[in-house]
Coordinates of C-alpha atoms in Angstrom, one line a residue:
Chain K
M1 CA -86.4 -39.3 21.4
I2 CA -85.5 -39.5 25.1
P3 CA -81.7 -39.3 24.3
E4 CA -82.4 -36.2 22.1
L5 CA -84.4 -34.6 24.9
L6 CA -81.7 -35.3 27.5
S7 CA -79.1 -33.9 25.1
L8 CA -81.0 -30.7 24.8
I9 CA -81.2 -30.4 28.6
G10 CA -77.5 -31.0 28.7
I11 CA -77.0 -28.2 26.1
A12 CA -79.0 -25.9 28.3
A13 CA -77.1 -26.8 31.5
F14 CA -73.7 -26.3 29.9
A15 CA -74.8 -23.1 28.3
V16 CA -75.9 -21.8 31.7
S17 CA -72.6 -22.8 33.2
G18 CA -70.8 -21.0 30.4
A19 CA -72.9 -17.9 30.6
V20 CA -72.4 -17.7 34.4
V21 CA -68.6 -17.8 33.8
G22 CA -69.1 -14.9 31.3
V23 CA -71.1 -12.9 33.9
R24 CA -68.5 -13.6 36.5
R25 CA -65.8 -12.4 34.2
R26 CA -67.9 -9.3 33.4
L27 CA -68.2 -9.9 29.6
D28 CA -70.7 -7.9 27.7
L29 CA -74.1 -9.3 26.5
L30 CA -72.6 -10.9 23.4
G31 CA -69.5 -12.2 25.1
V32 CA -71.8 -14.0 27.6
V33 CA -73.9 -15.5 24.8
V34 CA -70.7 -16.5 22.9
V35 CA -69.3 -18.4 25.9
G36 CA -72.7 -19.9 26.7
L37 CA -73.1 -21.0 23.1
A38 CA -69.6 -22.4 22.8
T39 CA -69.9 -24.3 26.1
G40 CA -73.4 -25.6 25.3
T41 CA -72.6 -26.8 21.8
G42 CA -68.8 -27.4 21.9
G43 CA -68.9 -31.0 23.2
G44 CA -71.5 -32.0 20.6
V45 CA -69.4 -30.4 17.8
L46 CA -66.3 -32.4 18.8
R47 CA -68.5 -35.5 19.0
D48 CA -69.8 -34.9 15.5
L49 CA -66.3 -34.2 14.1
A50 CA -65.1 -37.5 15.6
L51 CA -68.1 -39.3 14.1
N52 CA -67.9 -37.5 10.8
V53 CA -71.4 -36.0 11.1
S54 CA -71.2 -33.1 8.7
P55 CA -72.1 -30.3 9.2
P56 CA -72.2 -30.8 13.0
A57 CA -75.7 -30.9 14.4
A58 CA -75.2 -27.6 16.2
F59 CA -75.0 -25.9 12.8
T60 CA -78.1 -27.4 11.3
H61 CA -80.5 -28.2 14.2
W62 CA -82.2 -25.0 15.2
P63 CA -83.4 -26.3 18.6
T64 CA -79.8 -26.8 19.7
L65 CA -79.0 -23.2 18.8
A66 CA -82.2 -21.8 20.3
V67 CA -81.7 -23.6 23.6
A68 CA -78.1 -22.6 24.0
V69 CA -78.7 -18.9 23.1
G70 CA -81.9 -18.8 25.2
A71 CA -80.3 -20.2 28.3
S72 CA -77.4 -17.8 27.9
L73 CA -79.7 -14.8 27.5
G74 CA -81.7 -16.0 30.5
V75 CA -78.5 -15.9 32.7
F76 CA -77.6 -12.5 31.4
V77 CA -81.1 -11.1 32.2
L78 CA -81.4 -12.8 35.6
H79 CA -77.9 -12.7 36.9
G80 CA -78.6 -9.8 39.2
R81 CA -80.9 -12.2 41.1
L82 CA -78.5 -15.1 41.1
S83 CA -76.2 -15.5 44.0
R84 CA -73.2 -17.7 44.5
L85 CA -72.3 -17.8 40.9
R86 CA -69.4 -20.2 41.4
R87 CA -71.6 -22.9 43.0
L88 CA -74.2 -22.4 40.3
E89 CA -71.6 -22.9 37.6
L90 CA -70.4 -26.1 39.2
V91 CA -73.9 -27.6 39.6
F92 CA -75.0 -26.8 36.0
D93 CA -71.6 -28.0 34.7
A94 CA -72.2 -31.3 36.5
F95 CA -75.6 -31.7 34.8
G96 CA -74.2 -30.8 31.4
M97 CA -71.3 -33.2 31.9
G98 CA -73.4 -36.1 33.0
L99 CA -76.1 -35.6 30.4
F100 CA -73.5 -35.4 27.6
A101 CA -71.5 -38.5 28.9
A102 CA -74.6 -40.8 28.5
T103 CA -76.2 -39.1 25.4
G104 CA -72.8 -38.8 23.7
A105 CA -72.2 -42.5 24.1
S106 CA -75.7 -43.5 23.0
Y107 CA -75.5 -41.1 20.0
A108 CA -72.2 -42.8 19.0
L109 CA -73.7 -46.3 19.4
D110 CA -76.7 -45.2 17.3
R111 CA -74.2 -44.2 14.5
A112 CA -72.6 -47.7 14.5
A113 CA -69.5 -46.9 16.7
G114 CA -68.0 -49.8 18.5
P115 CA -68.2 -50.0 22.3
M116 CA -64.8 -48.6 23.0
A117 CA -65.3 -45.7 20.6
A118 CA -68.7 -45.0 22.1
V119 CA -67.3 -44.8 25.6
L120 CA -64.5 -42.5 24.6
I121 CA -66.7 -40.3 22.4
G122 CA -69.2 -40.0 25.3
T123 CA -66.4 -38.9 27.6
L124 CA -65.1 -36.4 25.0
T125 CA -68.6 -35.0 24.5
A126 CA -69.0 -34.7 28.3
V127 CA -65.7 -32.9 29.0
G128 CA -65.4 -31.0 25.7
G129 CA -67.8 -28.1 26.4
G130 CA -66.2 -27.4 29.8
V131 CA -62.7 -27.4 28.4
I132 CA -63.7 -25.0 25.6
R133 CA -65.4 -22.7 28.2
D134 CA -62.4 -22.7 30.5
V135 CA -59.8 -22.3 27.7
L136 CA -61.7 -19.3 26.3
V137 CA -61.6 -17.5 29.6
N138 CA -58.0 -18.5 30.3
E139 CA -58.7 -20.8 33.3
I140 CA -57.3 -24.3 34.0
P141 CA -60.0 -26.6 32.7
I142 CA -62.3 -28.0 35.4
V143 CA -61.5 -31.5 34.2
L144 CA -57.9 -31.0 35.4
R145 CA -58.8 -29.4 38.7
R146 CA -61.7 -31.1 40.2
E147 CA -62.9 -34.0 42.2
L148 CA -63.9 -37.1 40.2
Y149 CA -64.7 -35.1 37.1
A150 CA -63.4 -37.2 34.2
I151 CA -64.1 -40.4 36.2
S152 CA -67.8 -39.5 36.5
A153 CA -68.0 -38.9 32.8
L154 CA -66.2 -42.2 32.0
A155 CA -68.5 -44.1 34.5
G156 CA -71.6 -42.7 32.9
A157 CA -70.5 -43.5 29.4
V158 CA -69.4 -47.1 30.4
L159 CA -72.7 -47.8 32.1
T160 CA -74.6 -46.6 29.1
V161 CA -72.7 -48.7 26.7
A162 CA -72.8 -51.8 29.0
L163 CA -76.6 -51.5 29.5
V164 CA -77.2 -51.1 25.8
A165 CA -75.3 -54.3 25.2
A166 CA -77.2 -56.1 28.0
T167 CA -80.7 -54.8 27.4
G168 CA -80.8 -53.3 23.9
S169 CA -82.7 -50.3 25.2
L170 CA -81.0 -47.0 24.3
P171 CA -83.4 -44.7 26.2
L172 CA -83.3 -46.6 29.5
S173 CA -79.5 -47.1 29.3
T174 CA -79.0 -43.4 28.6
V175 CA -81.1 -42.4 31.6
A176 CA -79.2 -44.8 33.9
G177 CA -75.9 -43.4 32.6
V178 CA -77.0 -39.8 33.2
I179 CA -78.0 -40.6 36.8
L180 CA -74.7 -42.3 37.5
A181 CA -72.5 -39.6 36.0
V182 CA -74.4 -36.6 37.5
G183 CA -74.9 -38.3 40.9
L184 CA -71.2 -39.3 41.2
R185 CA -70.0 -35.9 40.3
L186 CA -72.5 -34.1 42.7
I187 CA -71.7 -36.4 45.6
S188 CA -68.0 -36.0 45.1
L189 CA -68.4 -32.2 45.0
W190 CA -70.6 -32.2 48.1
R191 CA -68.4 -34.6 50.1
G192 CA -65.1 -33.3 48.7
W193 CA -64.1 -36.7 47.4
H194 CA -60.9 -36.6 45.4
L195 CA -58.1 -38.7 44.0
P196 CA -54.6 -38.8 45.3
A197 CA -52.3 -35.9 44.1
P198 CA -48.6 -35.9 43.8
K199 CA -46.9 -35.5 47.2
N200 CA -44.8 -32.5 47.8
R201 CA -41.2 -33.3 47.4
Chain O
M1 CA -63.4 -16.4 -8.3
I2 CA -64.2 -13.2 -6.4
P3 CA -65.0 -15.1 -3.2
E4 CA -61.7 -17.0 -3.5
L5 CA -59.8 -13.8 -4.0
L6 CA -61.5 -12.1 -1.0
S7 CA -60.8 -15.2 1.1
L8 CA -57.1 -14.9 0.2
I9 CA -57.1 -11.3 1.3
G10 CA -58.8 -12.3 4.5
I11 CA -56.0 -14.9 5.1
A12 CA -53.4 -12.2 4.6
A13 CA -55.2 -9.8 6.9
F14 CA -55.6 -12.4 9.7
A15 CA -52.0 -13.5 9.2
V16 CA -50.8 -10.0 9.7
S17 CA -52.9 -9.6 12.9
G18 CA -51.4 -12.8 14.2
A19 CA -47.9 -11.9 13.3
V20 CA -48.3 -8.5 14.9
V21 CA -49.4 -10.2 18.1
G22 CA -46.3 -12.5 17.8
V23 CA -44.0 -9.4 17.5
R24 CA -45.7 -7.7 20.4
R25 CA -45.1 -10.8 22.5
R26 CA -41.4 -10.9 21.3
L27 CA -41.6 -14.3 19.8
D28 CA -38.8 -15.4 17.5
L29 CA -39.0 -15.5 13.7
L30 CA -40.6 -18.9 13.6
G31 CA -43.0 -18.2 16.5
V32 CA -44.2 -15.1 14.6
V33 CA -44.8 -17.2 11.4
V34 CA -46.5 -20.0 13.4
V35 CA -49.0 -17.5 15.0
G36 CA -49.5 -15.8 11.7
L37 CA -50.1 -19.0 9.9
A38 CA -52.4 -20.4 12.6
T39 CA -54.4 -17.2 12.6
G40 CA -54.6 -16.8 8.9
T41 CA -55.6 -20.4 8.2
G42 CA -57.3 -21.5 11.4
G43 CA -60.8 -20.2 10.6
G44 CA -60.7 -21.9 7.2
V45 CA -59.6 -25.2 8.7
L46 CA -62.5 -25.2 11.2
R47 CA -64.8 -24.3 8.3
D48 CA -63.5 -27.3 6.3
L49 CA -63.8 -29.7 9.2
A50 CA -67.4 -28.6 9.7
L51 CA -68.1 -29.1 6.0
N52 CA -66.1 -32.3 5.8
V53 CA -63.7 -31.0 3.2
S54 CA -60.7 -33.3 3.5
P55 CA -57.9 -32.5 3.8
P56 CA -58.7 -28.9 4.6
A57 CA -57.9 -26.5 1.8
A58 CA -55.1 -24.9 3.8
F59 CA -53.2 -28.2 3.6
T60 CA -53.5 -28.6 -0.2
H61 CA -53.9 -25.2 -1.7
W62 CA -50.4 -23.6 -1.9
P63 CA -51.6 -20.0 -2.4
T64 CA -53.2 -20.2 1.1
L65 CA -50.0 -21.2 2.6
A66 CA -47.9 -18.8 0.6
V67 CA -50.1 -15.8 1.5
A68 CA -50.2 -16.6 5.2
V69 CA -46.4 -17.2 5.5
G70 CA -45.6 -14.3 3.2
A71 CA -47.7 -11.9 5.2
S72 CA -46.2 -13.1 8.5
L73 CA -42.6 -12.8 7.2
G74 CA -43.5 -9.3 5.9
V75 CA -44.6 -8.2 9.4
F76 CA -41.4 -9.8 10.9
V77 CA -39.2 -7.9 8.5
L78 CA -41.0 -4.6 8.6
H79 CA -42.1 -4.4 12.3
G80 CA -39.4 -2.0 13.2
R81 CA -41.1 0.5 11.0
L82 CA -44.6 -0.3 12.2
S83 CA -46.0 1.8 15.0
R84 CA -49.0 1.4 17.2
L85 CA -49.0 -2.4 16.9
R86 CA -52.2 -2.8 18.9
R87 CA -54.2 -0.6 16.6
L88 CA -52.7 -2.4 13.6
E89 CA -53.7 -5.7 15.0
L90 CA -57.3 -4.6 15.6
V91 CA -57.7 -3.1 12.1
F92 CA -56.2 -6.1 10.3
D93 CA -58.3 -8.4 12.5
A94 CA -61.4 -6.5 11.5
F95 CA -60.7 -7.1 7.8
G96 CA -59.9 -10.8 8.3
M97 CA -63.0 -11.2 10.4
G98 CA -65.3 -9.5 7.9
L99 CA -63.8 -11.1 4.8
F100 CA -64.1 -14.6 6.4
A101 CA -67.7 -14.0 7.6
A102 CA -68.9 -13.4 4.1
T103 CA -66.6 -15.8 2.2
G104 CA -67.1 -18.5 4.8
A105 CA -70.9 -18.3 4.3
S106 CA -70.7 -18.3 0.5
Y107 CA -68.2 -21.2 0.6
A108 CA -70.7 -23.2 2.7
L109 CA -73.6 -22.3 0.4
D110 CA -71.5 -23.4 -2.6
R111 CA -71.0 -26.8 -0.9
A112 CA -74.8 -27.3 -0.5
A113 CA -75.1 -26.2 3.2
G114 CA -78.5 -24.9 4.2
P115 CA -79.0 -21.2 5.0
M116 CA -78.7 -21.7 8.8
A117 CA -75.6 -23.8 8.5
A118 CA -74.1 -21.3 6.1
V119 CA -74.7 -18.4 8.5
L120 CA -73.2 -20.3 11.4
I121 CA -70.2 -21.6 9.4
G122 CA -69.5 -18.1 8.1
T123 CA -69.5 -16.8 11.7
L124 CA -67.3 -19.6 12.9
T125 CA -64.8 -19.0 10.0
A126 CA -64.8 -15.3 10.9
V127 CA -64.2 -15.7 14.7
G128 CA -62.1 -18.9 14.6
G129 CA -58.8 -17.5 13.5
G130 CA -58.8 -14.8 16.1
V131 CA -59.8 -17.3 18.9
I132 CA -56.9 -19.6 17.9
R133 CA -54.5 -16.6 17.9
D134 CA -55.6 -15.4 21.3
V135 CA -55.7 -18.8 22.9
L136 CA -52.2 -19.6 21.6
V137 CA -50.7 -16.5 23.3
N138 CA -52.9 -16.8 26.4
E139 CA -55.1 -13.8 26.0
I140 CA -58.9 -13.6 26.4
P141 CA -60.2 -14.0 22.8
I142 CA -61.1 -10.7 21.2
V143 CA -64.6 -12.1 20.4
L144 CA -65.3 -12.0 24.1
R145 CA -63.7 -8.7 24.8
R146 CA -64.6 -6.3 22.1
E147 CA -67.2 -4.0 20.7
L148 CA -69.7 -5.6 18.3
Y149 CA -67.3 -8.3 17.2
A150 CA -69.4 -11.5 16.9
I151 CA -72.4 -9.4 15.9
S152 CA -70.5 -7.9 12.9
A153 CA -69.5 -11.4 11.8
L154 CA -73.1 -12.7 12.2
A155 CA -74.5 -9.6 10.3
G156 CA -72.0 -10.2 7.4
A157 CA -72.9 -13.8 7.1
V158 CA -76.7 -13.2 7.3
L159 CA -76.5 -10.5 4.7
T160 CA -74.5 -12.8 2.4
V161 CA -76.9 -15.7 2.7
A162 CA -80.0 -13.5 2.4
L163 CA -78.6 -11.8 -0.8
V164 CA -77.7 -15.1 -2.4
A165 CA -81.3 -16.3 -1.8
A166 CA -82.7 -13.0 -3.2
T167 CA -80.3 -12.5 -6.1
G168 CA -78.6 -15.8 -6.8
S169 CA -75.3 -14.0 -7.2
L170 CA -72.6 -15.4 -5.0
P171 CA -69.9 -12.7 -5.9
L172 CA -72.1 -9.7 -5.3
S173 CA -73.6 -11.0 -2.2
T174 CA -70.2 -11.9 -0.7
V175 CA -68.9 -8.4 -1.5
A176 CA -71.9 -6.8 0.3
G177 CA -71.4 -9.1 3.3
V178 CA -67.8 -8.2 3.6
I179 CA -68.6 -4.4 3.4
L180 CA -71.3 -4.8 6.1
A181 CA -69.1 -6.9 8.5
V182 CA -65.9 -4.9 8.1
G183 CA -67.7 -1.6 8.2
L184 CA -69.8 -2.4 11.3
R185 CA -66.7 -3.6 13.2
L186 CA -64.5 -0.6 12.2
I187 CA -67.2 1.9 13.1
S188 CA -67.9 0.3 16.4
L189 CA -64.2 0.3 17.2
W190 CA -63.9 3.9 16.1
R191 CA -66.9 5.1 18.0
G192 CA -66.5 2.8 21.0
W193 CA -69.9 1.2 20.4
H194 CA -70.6 -1.7 22.7
L195 CA -73.3 -3.9 24.1
P196 CA -74.5 -3.7 27.7
A197 CA -72.4 -5.5 30.2
P198 CA -73.4 -7.1 33.6
K199 CA -73.8 -4.4 36.2
N200 CA -71.6 -4.5 39.2
R201 CA -73.4 -6.0 42.1
Chain I
M1 CA -45.5 -51.9 10.7
I2 CA -42.4 -49.8 11.6
P3 CA -44.3 -46.5 11.2
E4 CA -47.1 -47.8 13.5
L5 CA -44.5 -48.9 16.1
L6 CA -42.7 -45.5 15.9
S7 CA -46.1 -43.8 16.2
L8 CA -46.8 -45.7 19.4
I9 CA -43.4 -44.7 20.8
G10 CA -44.3 -41.1 20.0
I11 CA -47.6 -41.5 21.8
A12 CA -45.8 -42.8 24.9
A13 CA -43.1 -40.0 24.7
F14 CA -45.7 -37.2 24.4
A15 CA -47.9 -38.8 27.1
V16 CA -44.9 -38.8 29.4
S17 CA -44.2 -35.1 28.6
G18 CA -47.8 -34.2 29.4
A19 CA -48.0 -36.3 32.6
V20 CA -44.7 -34.6 33.8
V21 CA -46.4 -31.2 33.2
G22 CA -49.4 -32.5 35.2
V23 CA -47.1 -33.5 38.1
R24 CA -45.3 -30.2 37.9
R25 CA -48.6 -28.4 38.2
R26 CA -49.6 -30.7 41.1
L27 CA -52.8 -32.1 39.4
D28 CA -54.4 -35.1 41.0
L29 CA -54.1 -38.7 39.6
L30 CA -56.8 -38.2 37.0
G31 CA -55.7 -34.8 36.0
V32 CA -52.2 -36.2 35.3
V33 CA -53.7 -39.0 33.2
V34 CA -56.0 -36.6 31.3
V35 CA -53.1 -34.3 30.4
G36 CA -51.0 -37.3 29.4
L37 CA -53.7 -38.8 27.3
A38 CA -54.6 -35.5 25.6
T39 CA -50.9 -34.8 24.8
G40 CA -50.2 -38.3 23.6
T41 CA -53.3 -38.6 21.4
G42 CA -54.1 -35.0 20.5
G43 CA -51.8 -34.7 17.5
G44 CA -53.1 -38.0 16.0
V45 CA -56.7 -36.9 16.5
L46 CA -56.0 -33.6 14.6
R47 CA -54.2 -35.6 11.9
D48 CA -57.3 -38.0 11.6
L49 CA -59.7 -35.1 11.5
A50 CA -57.7 -33.5 8.7
L51 CA -57.6 -36.8 6.8
N52 CA -61.2 -37.6 7.5
V53 CA -60.4 -40.9 9.3
S54 CA -63.5 -41.4 11.4
P55 CA -63.6 -42.1 14.3
P56 CA -60.0 -41.0 14.9
A57 CA -57.7 -44.0 15.6
A58 CA -57.3 -42.9 19.2
F59 CA -61.0 -43.7 19.7
T60 CA -60.9 -47.2 18.2
H61 CA -57.4 -48.5 18.5
W62 CA -56.9 -49.8 22.0
P63 CA -53.0 -49.9 22.0
T64 CA -53.0 -46.1 21.5
L65 CA -55.2 -45.7 24.6
A66 CA -53.3 -48.3 26.6
V67 CA -49.9 -46.8 25.8
A68 CA -51.0 -43.2 26.6
V69 CA -52.7 -44.1 29.9
G70 CA -49.9 -46.5 30.9
A71 CA -47.2 -44.0 30.3
S72 CA -49.1 -41.3 32.3
L73 CA -49.7 -43.7 35.2
G74 CA -46.1 -44.6 35.2
V75 CA -45.1 -41.0 35.6
F76 CA -47.6 -40.5 38.4
V77 CA -46.3 -43.5 40.3
L78 CA -42.6 -42.8 39.7
H79 CA -42.4 -39.1 39.8
G80 CA -41.0 -39.1 43.3
R81 CA -37.9 -40.6 41.9
L82 CA -37.7 -38.3 38.9
S83 CA -35.6 -35.3 39.1
R84 CA -35.4 -32.2 36.9
L85 CA -38.9 -32.4 35.6
R86 CA -38.6 -29.5 33.2
R87 CA -35.6 -31.2 31.4
L88 CA -37.5 -34.5 31.3
E89 CA -40.5 -32.8 29.8
L90 CA -38.4 -31.1 27.1
V91 CA -36.6 -34.3 26.1
F92 CA -39.7 -36.5 25.9
D93 CA -41.5 -33.7 24.1
A94 CA -38.6 -33.7 21.5
F95 CA -39.0 -37.4 20.9
G96 CA -42.8 -37.1 20.6
M97 CA -42.5 -34.2 18.2
G98 CA -39.9 -35.9 16.0
L99 CA -41.7 -39.3 15.9
F100 CA -45.0 -37.7 15.0
A101 CA -43.5 -35.4 12.3
A102 CA -42.2 -38.4 10.3
T103 CA -45.0 -40.9 11.1
G104 CA -47.7 -38.3 10.6
A105 CA -46.3 -37.5 7.2
S106 CA -46.0 -41.2 6.2
Y107 CA -49.5 -41.9 7.5
A108 CA -50.8 -39.1 5.3
L109 CA -49.0 -40.4 2.3
D110 CA -50.3 -43.8 3.0
R111 CA -53.8 -42.4 2.8
A112 CA -53.2 -40.8 -0.6
A113 CA -52.5 -37.2 0.5
G114 CA -50.3 -35.2 -1.8
P115 CA -46.8 -34.3 -0.9
M116 CA -47.6 -30.8 0.4
A117 CA -50.6 -32.0 2.4
A118 CA -48.4 -34.8 3.9
V119 CA -45.7 -32.4 5.0
L120 CA -48.2 -30.0 6.6
I121 CA -50.2 -32.9 8.2
G122 CA -46.9 -34.3 9.6
T123 CA -46.0 -30.9 11.0
L124 CA -49.5 -30.5 12.5
T125 CA -49.4 -34.0 14.1
A126 CA -46.0 -33.1 15.6
V127 CA -46.8 -29.8 17.1
G128 CA -50.5 -30.5 17.9
G129 CA -50.1 -32.6 21.0
G130 CA -47.7 -30.1 22.6
V131 CA -50.1 -27.2 21.8
I132 CA -53.0 -29.0 23.4
R133 CA -50.9 -29.8 26.5
D134 CA -49.7 -26.2 26.9
V135 CA -53.1 -24.6 26.2
L136 CA -54.7 -27.0 28.8
V137 CA -52.4 -25.8 31.6
N138 CA -52.4 -22.2 30.4
E139 CA -48.9 -21.9 29.2
I140 CA -47.6 -20.4 26.0
P141 CA -47.2 -23.3 23.6
I142 CA -43.6 -24.6 23.3
V143 CA -43.9 -24.3 19.5
L144 CA -44.0 -20.5 20.1
R145 CA -41.3 -20.3 22.7
R146 CA -38.5 -22.6 21.8
E147 CA -35.4 -23.1 19.8
L148 CA -36.0 -24.6 16.3
Y149 CA -39.1 -26.4 17.4
A150 CA -41.5 -26.0 14.4
I151 CA -38.5 -26.0 12.0
S152 CA -37.4 -29.4 13.3
A153 CA -40.9 -30.8 12.8
L154 CA -41.1 -29.4 9.3
A155 CA -37.6 -30.7 8.4
G156 CA -38.6 -34.2 9.6
A157 CA -41.8 -34.2 7.6
V158 CA -40.1 -32.8 4.4
L159 CA -37.3 -35.4 4.6
T160 CA -39.8 -38.3 5.0
V161 CA -41.9 -37.1 2.1
A162 CA -38.9 -36.5 -0.1
L163 CA -37.3 -39.9 0.7
V164 CA -40.6 -41.7 0.0
A165 CA -40.7 -40.0 -3.4
A166 CA -37.1 -40.9 -4.1
T167 CA -37.0 -44.5 -2.7
G168 CA -40.6 -45.6 -2.4
S169 CA -39.8 -47.1 1.1
L170 CA -42.2 -45.8 3.8
P171 CA -40.4 -47.5 6.7
L172 CA -36.9 -46.3 5.9
S173 CA -38.0 -42.8 5.0
T174 CA -39.9 -42.5 8.3
V175 CA -36.9 -43.6 10.3
A176 CA -34.7 -41.1 8.6
G177 CA -37.3 -38.3 9.2
V178 CA -37.5 -39.2 12.9
I179 CA -33.8 -39.1 13.3
L180 CA -33.5 -35.7 11.6
A181 CA -36.4 -34.1 13.5
V182 CA -35.4 -35.5 17.0
G183 CA -31.8 -34.8 16.4
L184 CA -32.2 -31.2 15.2
R185 CA -34.4 -30.4 18.1
L186 CA -32.2 -32.0 20.8
I187 CA -29.1 -30.4 19.4
S188 CA -30.7 -27.0 19.2
L189 CA -31.9 -27.4 22.9
W190 CA -28.4 -28.5 23.9
R191 CA -26.6 -25.8 22.1
G192 CA -29.2 -23.1 22.6
W193 CA -29.6 -22.5 18.9
H194 CA -32.4 -20.2 18.1
L195 CA -33.8 -18.0 15.3
P196 CA -33.7 -14.2 15.4
A197 CA -36.3 -12.5 17.5
P198 CA -37.7 -9.0 17.1
K199 CA -35.3 -6.4 18.3
N200 CA -36.3 -4.3 21.2
R201 CA -37.5 -0.9 20.0

């Protein structure tokens, strides 16, 4: 129950980040909804393909669709009042990423995936929506550009899987994983933390 | 039978649109065939992944492959006589999109998908090939740029699913869905219909 | 055993080509690893989705992950000593492509795919990793740009499937397919062989 709820919040957060990109790129109403929907549901569809859940939940579970479309429409209607679109996109993307890292991992465990597969599927779910969004609008994916992005997703998924093994509680472990992934990403954005880059030659 | 035939025509139409893009971008013979093949079969492969048809029909059904490769080769051979490549691409894309919206939905119903899943899988099948084509050649996908594109696909898929529920006839419902989707898209292209875009701020 | 080993070498080769692109694009440590990992494992994940292997082997088979991450880290650490990154990328990509064409085809045969499906899945495995790499960093995929790329993959997959049918030996057929695909690609790069392109009009 709690993982499902967190997953829906993640869908909304990612859909907002996608719709904000659509507004920033001046797409029309439907383009904004399409990017929002693809960003909000893309990670979960990849997760379901990897786990052989058919059809993927996004195609059969109406709340998923309603939340993603509703969040995108909300951005389209309200965008005139929104300022600093780029910052908004990054913050909502951080929440989507962190929520999906933990809920993707717990979803995989719940479907009998092993610990390594659960960690990797959680990470894939977390970064997948953002990659789809950025590839659609022809930008370098945020996972390649930004401070501690994939590492935050990986940390959240690892913590979730480790805590499930230690405590047996899926809901608590998922919440802890979300807090770690979102917190690490937001702090690294705020403080400008980053990993070493290749030196100029 | 009729849905299969319409699906093959959709593959040919999408392959032509992809091959035309390849010619426009001055790819070599094989590049043109690869874009044509990926555009013609991409939507159906996504559809089969979502429906867990394994291997996807494009990998096992030789007419699919023959039609997509043949249409691409035809464009490569004839392109010197073709004028207005951009318009040609848009018109063939409209036919591919509309044919796949309706046949994708009826194919999903035929494999026991629920009505909501059938509508969404039809829409995915319809827009998938074009997205793959445009991402391959580094353009913003047509579904994000263009007049009433996704809405035409959605309308065709909804009509197909609704008519199957009302009449029980898959072939007739599919034909009606194709006519609606292709017609709506072509009229919106011709008349320049479009949805509201974000106002400049 | 031999196909598995060749497949791991292919993962390493593709991961190197992806990590080299990441270094060339000045991504940070994690960006380099993410591109290397996606390039090294992407083709195999597409292959497993097509064959309904769930979860894909890259998510459950730790050597796959270790080889892809290790090769990417190696490039990051050593890149200061590497010269001519573009040539390095093309040569490692050629090995990854050729190894995956043959091992992808033999893997599909081993999972009861028909000959046509095995050829197509081998080709998809071979070109998939490179397409993912190039789409991630916003370049036109090498399969669309380059001399005899897809044709080399196709030739390697066809030879593998034909020799398995003729001799029944998966390992020998796979080795022969690798040699043909890698050799054809390297020779065509070296000699500048290419297919006809559309004439300027």
